[in-house]
Amino acid sequence: MKFKTATNRWLKNHKHLVKESTYLLYEYTISEYIMPYFIETNLDDINNKLLQEFVNYLYLSGGINNKPLSIKTVKNVVTLLKQIIYFCFERNYCKQFFIKIRFPKENKIKTVSIFNDNELNTLKQYLIKTNTNKSIGILICIYTGIRIGEICGLKWSDINFNNNTININKTVQRVYYLDARKNKKSFVQISSPKTKNSIRTIPLSDNIIDLVYQLKSNEDCFVLTGTPVPDEPRNLRCYYKNCLEKCNIDFKKFHTLRHTFASTLIDKGSDPKVVSQLLGHAKVSTTLDLYVHPNINSLRNSINLLN
């Protein structure tokens, strides 16, 4: 059997098992990265040597215009490829073998970028002064740590002004796919959040509840637009970038607001399990790995316990 035939069967099998956006991502990844390399390959010819050559190819020239792909992208592609191969094993389309792939070591030390106190205070003051739906939306992100897609999907009906909470139950994203002619297309989709843990209720800070209430409109309207039509992440990113420029703050990704929220809570002694729940992480270990980094005083205090 050809790898292409088995992959089409895998796609057909998974079409109704995952969200539409996930399925389209599968299709895009297969068409863009996997199929060009394996389109003429027979399943019986796939082995660790060929898989390792594929990984090396992705690192060196697997991207657009033969540019190298990032380590994260390569690992995502390989994860999908493994799913297809294991599917073939289960269906006895080919002989099983132990998949063993080596990835180049990452020399970079992973660090989380955050805003310092002066930057954050300057941005807060500007957003409060501007007082638009988008600026208050960004302010909500600062005080709750919600994702950009989640603030885009937030409706006024999701805000409970009786107990000052917001209910996160949907997200907005632009989904990319390839049409029948292999042209890159996209559309804006409202869907359920990233994981079941992302469906959560978060208290709103007393600092901003009055500001949010001033802009309240029809419950069927979205917070960022004040209309029944949602805004999308790339528009909010542009607005956010403009805010940073007006405040003379060096650009940091929108997701930095989320990192800053979590890091601040951890530094002030909040329970990582509580922070994890606020962020909607599936595992507390994700929160611990990203945000819990003992400083030198914490290390010294631990050593002094031996005295």
CSV table of C-alpha atoms in Angstrom, one decimal:
chain,number,residue,atom,x,y,z
A,1,MET,CA,0.0,0.0,0.0
A,2,LYS,CA,1.1,3.5,-0.8
A,3,PHE,CA,1.7,5.9,2.1
A,4,LYS,CA,-0.7,8.4,0.4
A,5,THR,CA,-3.5,5.8,0.4
A,6,ALA,CA,-3.0,5.0,4.1
A,7,THR,CA,-2.9,8.7,5.0
A,8,ASN,CA,-6.2,9.4,3.2
A,9,ARG,CA,-7.8,6.6,5.2
A,10,TRP,CA,-6.3,8.0,8.5
A,11,LEU,CA,-7.8,11.4,7.6
A,12,LYS,CA,-11.2,9.9,6.8
A,13,ASN,CA,-11.1,8.0,10.1
A,14,HIS,CA,-10.3,11.1,12.1
A,15,LYS,CA,-12.7,13.6,10.4
A,16,HIS,CA,-15.4,13.2,13.0
A,17,LEU,CA,-13.2,12.5,16.0
A,18,VAL,CA,-11.7,16.0,16.3
A,19,LYS,CA,-12.7,19.6,16.0
A,20,GLU,CA,-13.0,21.0,12.5
A,21,SER,CA,-10.1,23.4,13.1
A,22,THR,CA,-7.9,20.5,14.3
A,23,TYR,CA,-8.9,18.4,11.3
A,24,LEU,CA,-8.0,21.2,8.9
A,25,LEU,CA,-4.7,21.6,10.6
A,26,TYR,CA,-4.0,17.9,10.1
A,27,GLU,CA,-4.9,18.3,6.4
A,28,TYR,CA,-2.7,21.4,6.0
A,29,THR,CA,0.3,19.8,7.8
A,30,ILE,CA,0.1,16.6,5.7
A,31,SER,CA,-0.2,18.5,2.4
A,32,GLU,CA,2.4,21.1,3.2
A,33,TYR,CA,5.1,19.1,5.0
A,34,ILE,CA,4.5,15.3,4.9
A,35,MET,CA,3.0,14.3,1.6
A,36,PRO,CA,5.7,16.0,-0.6
A,37,TYR,CA,8.3,13.8,0.9
A,38,PHE,CA,6.4,10.5,1.1
A,39,ILE,CA,3.9,10.7,-1.8
A,40,GLU,CA,5.6,7.9,-3.8
A,41,THR,CA,6.6,5.9,-0.8
A,42,ASN,CA,5.3,2.4,-0.1
A,43,LEU,CA,4.4,1.7,3.5
A,44,ASP,CA,6.8,-1.3,3.6
A,45,ASP,CA,9.6,1.0,2.7
A,46,ILE,CA,9.1,3.2,5.8
A,47,ASN,CA,11.7,2.6,8.5
A,48,ASN,CA,13.7,4.5,11.1
A,49,LYS,CA,16.4,5.5,8.5
A,50,LEU,CA,13.9,7.1,6.2
A,51,LEU,CA,12.1,8.8,9.1
A,52,GLN,CA,15.4,10.2,10.4
A,53,GLU,CA,16.2,11.5,7.0
A,54,PHE,CA,12.8,13.2,6.8
A,55,VAL,CA,13.4,14.9,10.2
A,56,ASN,CA,16.8,16.1,9.1
A,57,TYR,CA,15.3,17.4,5.9
A,58,LEU,CA,12.7,19.4,7.8
A,59,TYR,CA,15.3,21.0,10.0
A,60,LEU,CA,17.5,22.0,7.1
A,61,SER,CA,15.1,22.9,4.3
A,62,GLY,CA,11.5,21.8,5.0
A,63,GLY,CA,9.9,25.2,5.2
A,64,ILE,CA,8.7,27.7,2.6
A,65,ASN,CA,11.4,28.6,0.0
A,66,ASN,CA,13.5,25.7,1.4
A,67,LYS,CA,14.0,27.5,4.7
A,68,PRO,CA,14.7,25.5,7.9
A,69,LEU,CA,11.7,24.8,10.2
A,70,SER,CA,11.7,25.6,13.9
A,71,ILE,CA,12.2,22.7,16.3
A,72,LYS,CA,8.6,23.1,17.6
A,73,THR,CA,7.2,22.8,14.0
A,74,VAL,CA,9.3,19.8,13.2
A,75,LYS,CA,8.2,18.0,16.4
A,76,ASN,CA,4.5,18.8,15.6
A,77,VAL,CA,4.9,17.4,12.1
A,78,VAL,CA,6.6,14.3,13.4
A,79,THR,CA,3.9,13.7,16.1
A,80,LEU,CA,1.3,13.7,13.3
A,81,LEU,CA,3.4,11.4,11.1
A,82,LYS,CA,3.7,9.0,14.0
A,83,GLN,CA,-0.1,8.9,14.5
A,84,ILE,CA,-0.5,7.9,10.8
A,85,ILE,CA,2.1,5.2,11.1
A,86,TYR,CA,0.7,3.7,14.3
A,87,PHE,CA,-2.7,3.7,12.5
A,88,CYS,CA,-1.1,1.6,9.8
A,89,PHE,CA,0.3,-0.8,12.4
A,90,GLU,CA,-3.1,-1.2,14.0
A,91,ARG,CA,-4.7,-2.0,10.6
A,92,ASN,CA,-1.9,-4.3,9.6
A,93,TYR,CA,-1.2,-2.2,6.5
A,94,CYS,CA,2.5,-2.8,7.1
A,95,LYS,CA,4.9,-4.6,9.5
A,96,GLN,CA,5.4,-3.0,12.9
A,97,PHE,CA,8.7,-1.6,14.1
A,98,PHE,CA,9.9,0.4,17.0
A,99,ILE,CA,10.0,4.1,15.9
A,100,LYS,CA,13.1,5.8,17.1
A,101,ILE,CA,13.8,9.3,16.0
A,102,ARG,CA,16.5,11.7,17.3
A,103,PHE,CA,16.1,15.4,17.4
A,104,PRO,CA,18.9,17.9,17.5
A,105,LYS,CA,19.5,19.3,21.0
A,106,GLU,CA,18.1,22.7,21.8
A,107,ASN,CA,20.8,25.0,23.0
A,108,LYS,CA,18.4,27.8,23.9
A,109,ILE,CA,17.3,28.1,27.6
A,110,LYS,CA,13.6,28.5,27.6
A,111,THR,CA,12.6,31.7,29.4
A,112,VAL,CA,9.2,33.3,29.8
A,113,SER,CA,9.0,37.0,28.8
A,114,ILE,CA,7.0,39.3,31.0
A,115,PHE,CA,6.3,43.0,31.4
A,116,ASN,CA,8.0,44.8,34.3
A,117,ASP,CA,5.9,46.8,36.8
A,118,ASN,CA,6.6,50.1,35.1
A,119,GLU,CA,5.6,48.8,31.7
A,120,LEU,CA,2.5,47.1,33.0
A,121,ASN,CA,1.3,50.2,35.0
A,122,THR,CA,1.9,52.5,32.0
A,123,LEU,CA,-0.1,50.1,29.7
A,124,LYS,CA,-2.9,49.9,32.3
A,125,GLN,CA,-3.2,53.7,32.6
A,126,TYR,CA,-3.3,54.1,28.8
A,127,LEU,CA,-6.0,51.4,28.4
A,128,ILE,CA,-8.1,53.0,31.1
A,129,LYS,CA,-7.8,56.4,29.6
A,130,THR,CA,-8.6,55.1,26.1
A,131,ASN,CA,-11.7,53.3,27.4
A,132,THR,CA,-12.7,51.5,24.2
A,133,ASN,CA,-14.1,48.0,23.9
A,134,LYS,CA,-10.7,46.7,22.7
A,135,SER,CA,-8.7,48.5,25.4
A,136,ILE,CA,-11.0,47.2,28.2
A,137,GLY,CA,-10.7,43.8,26.6
A,138,ILE,CA,-6.9,43.9,26.9
A,139,LEU,CA,-7.3,45.1,30.5
A,140,ILE,CA,-9.5,42.0,31.2
A,141,CYS,CA,-6.6,39.9,29.8
A,142,ILE,CA,-4.2,41.6,32.1
A,143,TYR,CA,-6.3,40.9,35.2
A,144,THR,CA,-7.4,37.4,34.3
A,145,GLY,CA,-4.7,35.8,32.1
A,146,ILE,CA,-7.2,34.6,29.5
A,147,ARG,CA,-6.0,33.8,26.0
A,148,ILE,CA,-6.4,36.1,23.0
A,149,GLY,CA,-8.9,33.8,21.4
A,150,GLU,CA,-10.9,33.6,24.6
A,151,ILE,CA,-11.3,37.4,25.0
A,152,CYS,CA,-12.3,37.6,21.3
A,153,GLY,CA,-15.1,35.0,22.1
A,154,LEU,CA,-16.3,36.7,25.3
A,155,LYS,CA,-19.9,37.9,25.2
A,156,TRP,CA,-21.6,40.2,27.6
A,157,SER,CA,-23.7,37.2,28.6
A,158,ASP,CA,-20.6,35.6,29.9
A,159,ILE,CA,-20.0,38.3,32.4
A,160,ASN,CA,-21.8,38.0,35.7
A,161,PHE,CA,-22.0,41.4,37.3
A,162,ASN,CA,-23.8,40.1,40.4
A,163,ASN,CA,-20.8,38.1,41.6
A,164,ASN,CA,-18.1,39.7,39.4
A,165,THR,CA,-17.0,36.7,37.3
A,166,ILE,CA,-16.5,35.9,33.7
A,167,ASN,CA,-17.3,32.5,32.2
A,168,ILE,CA,-14.8,31.2,29.5
A,169,ASN,CA,-16.7,28.8,27.3
A,170,LYS,CA,-15.6,29.5,23.7
A,171,THR,CA,-12.7,30.8,21.6
A,172,VAL,CA,-12.3,32.6,18.3
A,173,GLN,CA,-9.5,31.7,15.8
A,174,ARG,CA,-8.7,32.0,12.2
A,175,VAL,CA,-8.4,28.6,10.7
A,176,TYR,CA,-6.1,28.0,7.7
A,177,TYR,CA,-6.7,25.2,5.1
A,178,LEU,CA,-5.9,24.3,1.5
A,179,ASP,CA,-8.7,24.3,-1.1
A,180,ALA,CA,-9.1,21.8,-3.9
A,181,ARG,CA,-6.5,23.7,-5.9
A,182,LYS,CA,-4.0,23.7,-3.0
A,183,ASN,CA,-4.5,27.5,-2.5
A,184,LYS,CA,-4.1,28.7,1.1
A,185,LYS,CA,-7.5,29.8,2.5
A,186,SER,CA,-8.8,30.8,5.9
A,187,PHE,CA,-12.0,31.6,7.8
A,188,VAL,CA,-12.8,32.8,11.3
A,189,GLN,CA,-14.3,30.2,13.6
A,190,ILE,CA,-16.0,30.3,17.0
A,191,SER,CA,-15.5,27.0,18.8
A,192,SER,CA,-15.0,25.4,22.2
A,193,PRO,CA,-11.9,26.4,24.1
A,194,LYS,CA,-8.5,24.6,23.8
A,195,THR,CA,-9.2,21.9,26.3
A,196,LYS,CA,-12.1,20.9,28.7
A,197,ASN,CA,-10.0,22.6,31.5
A,198,SER,CA,-10.1,25.8,29.6
A,199,ILE,CA,-13.9,26.0,30.2
A,200,ARG,CA,-13.7,27.9,33.5
A,201,THR,CA,-15.1,30.7,35.7
A,202,ILE,CA,-12.7,33.5,36.7
A,203,PRO,CA,-13.3,36.3,39.2
A,204,LEU,CA,-13.0,39.8,37.9
A,205,SER,CA,-10.8,42.2,39.9
A,206,ASP,CA,-12.5,45.1,41.7
A,207,ASN,CA,-10.0,47.4,39.9
A,208,ILE,CA,-11.8,47.0,36.6
A,209,ILE,CA,-15.3,45.8,37.2
A,210,ASP,CA,-16.8,49.3,37.0
A,211,LEU,CA,-14.9,50.1,33.8
A,212,VAL,CA,-16.2,46.9,32.2
A,213,TYR,CA,-19.7,47.7,33.3
A,214,GLN,CA,-19.7,51.2,31.7
A,215,LEU,CA,-19.3,49.6,28.3
A,216,LYS,CA,-22.0,46.9,28.8
A,217,SER,CA,-24.3,46.3,25.9
A,218,ASN,CA,-26.8,43.7,24.7
A,219,GLU,CA,-26.0,40.2,26.1
A,220,ASP,CA,-25.8,38.6,22.7
A,221,CYS,CA,-23.0,41.0,21.7
A,222,PHE,CA,-19.3,40.4,22.0
A,223,VAL,CA,-17.3,42.4,24.5
A,224,LEU,CA,-14.6,43.5,22.0
A,225,THR,CA,-17.0,44.7,19.3
A,226,GLY,CA,-20.3,45.5,21.0
A,227,THR,CA,-22.0,43.7,18.2
A,228,PRO,CA,-23.2,40.1,17.4
A,229,VAL,CA,-20.1,39.7,15.3
A,230,PRO,CA,-16.8,38.8,17.0
A,231,ASP,CA,-13.4,40.4,16.5
A,232,GLU,CA,-10.6,38.1,15.6
A,233,PRO,CA,-7.1,37.7,17.2
A,234,ARG,CA,-5.1,39.3,14.4
A,235,ASN,CA,-7.1,42.5,14.7
A,236,LEU,CA,-6.7,42.6,18.4
A,237,ARG,CA,-3.0,42.0,18.1
A,238,CYS,CA,-2.7,45.0,15.7
A,239,TYR,CA,-4.6,47.2,18.2
A,240,TYR,CA,-2.4,45.9,21.1
A,241,LYS,CA,0.8,46.6,19.2
A,242,ASN,CA,-0.4,50.1,18.5
A,243,CYS,CA,-1.1,50.6,22.3
A,244,LEU,CA,2.5,49.5,23.1
A,245,GLU,CA,3.8,52.0,20.6
A,246,LYS,CA,1.7,54.8,22.1
A,247,CYS,CA,3.1,53.9,25.5
A,248,ASN,CA,6.7,53.7,24.2
A,249,ILE,CA,6.9,50.1,25.4
A,250,ASP,CA,9.1,47.6,23.6
A,251,PHE,CA,7.0,45.1,21.7
A,252,LYS,CA,6.2,41.8,23.4
A,253,LYS,CA,3.7,39.2,22.1
A,254,PHE,CA,0.1,39.4,23.3
A,255,HIS,CA,0.6,36.1,25.1
A,256,THR,CA,3.1,38.0,27.4
A,257,LEU,CA,0.1,39.4,29.2
A,258,ARG,CA,-0.8,35.9,30.2
A,259,HIS,CA,2.7,35.1,31.2
A,260,THR,CA,2.9,38.3,33.3
A,261,PHE,CA,-0.4,37.5,35.0
A,262,ALA,CA,0.7,34.0,36.0
A,263,SER,CA,4.3,35.0,37.0
A,264,THR,CA,3.0,37.8,39.2
A,265,LEU,CA,0.6,35.5,41.1
A,266,ILE,CA,3.3,32.9,41.6
A,267,ASP,CA,5.8,35.5,42.8
A,268,LYS,CA,3.3,36.8,45.3
A,269,GLY,CA,2.9,33.4,46.8
A,270,SER,CA,-0.3,32.1,45.1
A,271,ASP,CA,-0.8,28.4,45.1
A,272,PRO,CA,0.3,27.0,41.7
A,273,LYS,CA,-2.8,24.7,41.6
A,274,VAL,CA,-5.0,27.8,41.9
A,275,VAL,CA,-3.0,29.6,39.2
A,276,SER,CA,-3.2,26.5,37.0
A,277,GLN,CA,-7.0,26.5,37.3
A,278,LEU,CA,-7.2,30.2,36.5
A,279,LEU,CA,-5.1,29.7,33.4
A,280,GLY,CA,-7.1,26.6,32.3
A,281,HIS,CA,-4.1,24.4,32.2
A,282,ALA,CA,-4.8,20.7,31.8
A,283,LYS,CA,-2.0,19.8,34.3
A,284,VAL,CA,-0.5,21.7,37.2
A,285,SER,CA,2.9,20.6,36.0
A,286,THR,CA,2.5,22.9,33.0
A,287,THR,CA,2.1,25.8,35.3
A,288,LEU,CA,5.0,24.7,37.5
A,289,ASP,CA,7.4,24.2,34.5
A,290,LEU,CA,6.6,27.6,33.0
A,291,TYR,CA,6.3,29.9,36.0
A,292,VAL,CA,7.8,28.4,39.2
A,293,HIS,CA,11.5,29.3,39.2
A,294,PRO,CA,13.0,29.7,42.7
A,295,ASN,CA,15.2,32.7,43.1
A,296,ILE,CA,18.5,32.8,44.9
A,297,ASN,CA,16.9,33.8,48.3
A,298,SER,CA,14.5,30.8,48.1
A,299,LEU,CA,17.5,28.5,47.4
A,300,ARG,CA,19.5,30.0,50.2
A,301,ASN,CA,16.5,29.6,52.7
A,302,SER,CA,16.3,25.9,51.7
A,303,ILE,CA,20.0,25.3,52.3
A,304,ASN,CA,19.7,27.1,55.7
A,305,LEU,CA,17.2,24.5,56.7
A,306,LEU,CA,20.1,22.1,57.2
A,307,ASN,CA,21.7,24.3,59.9
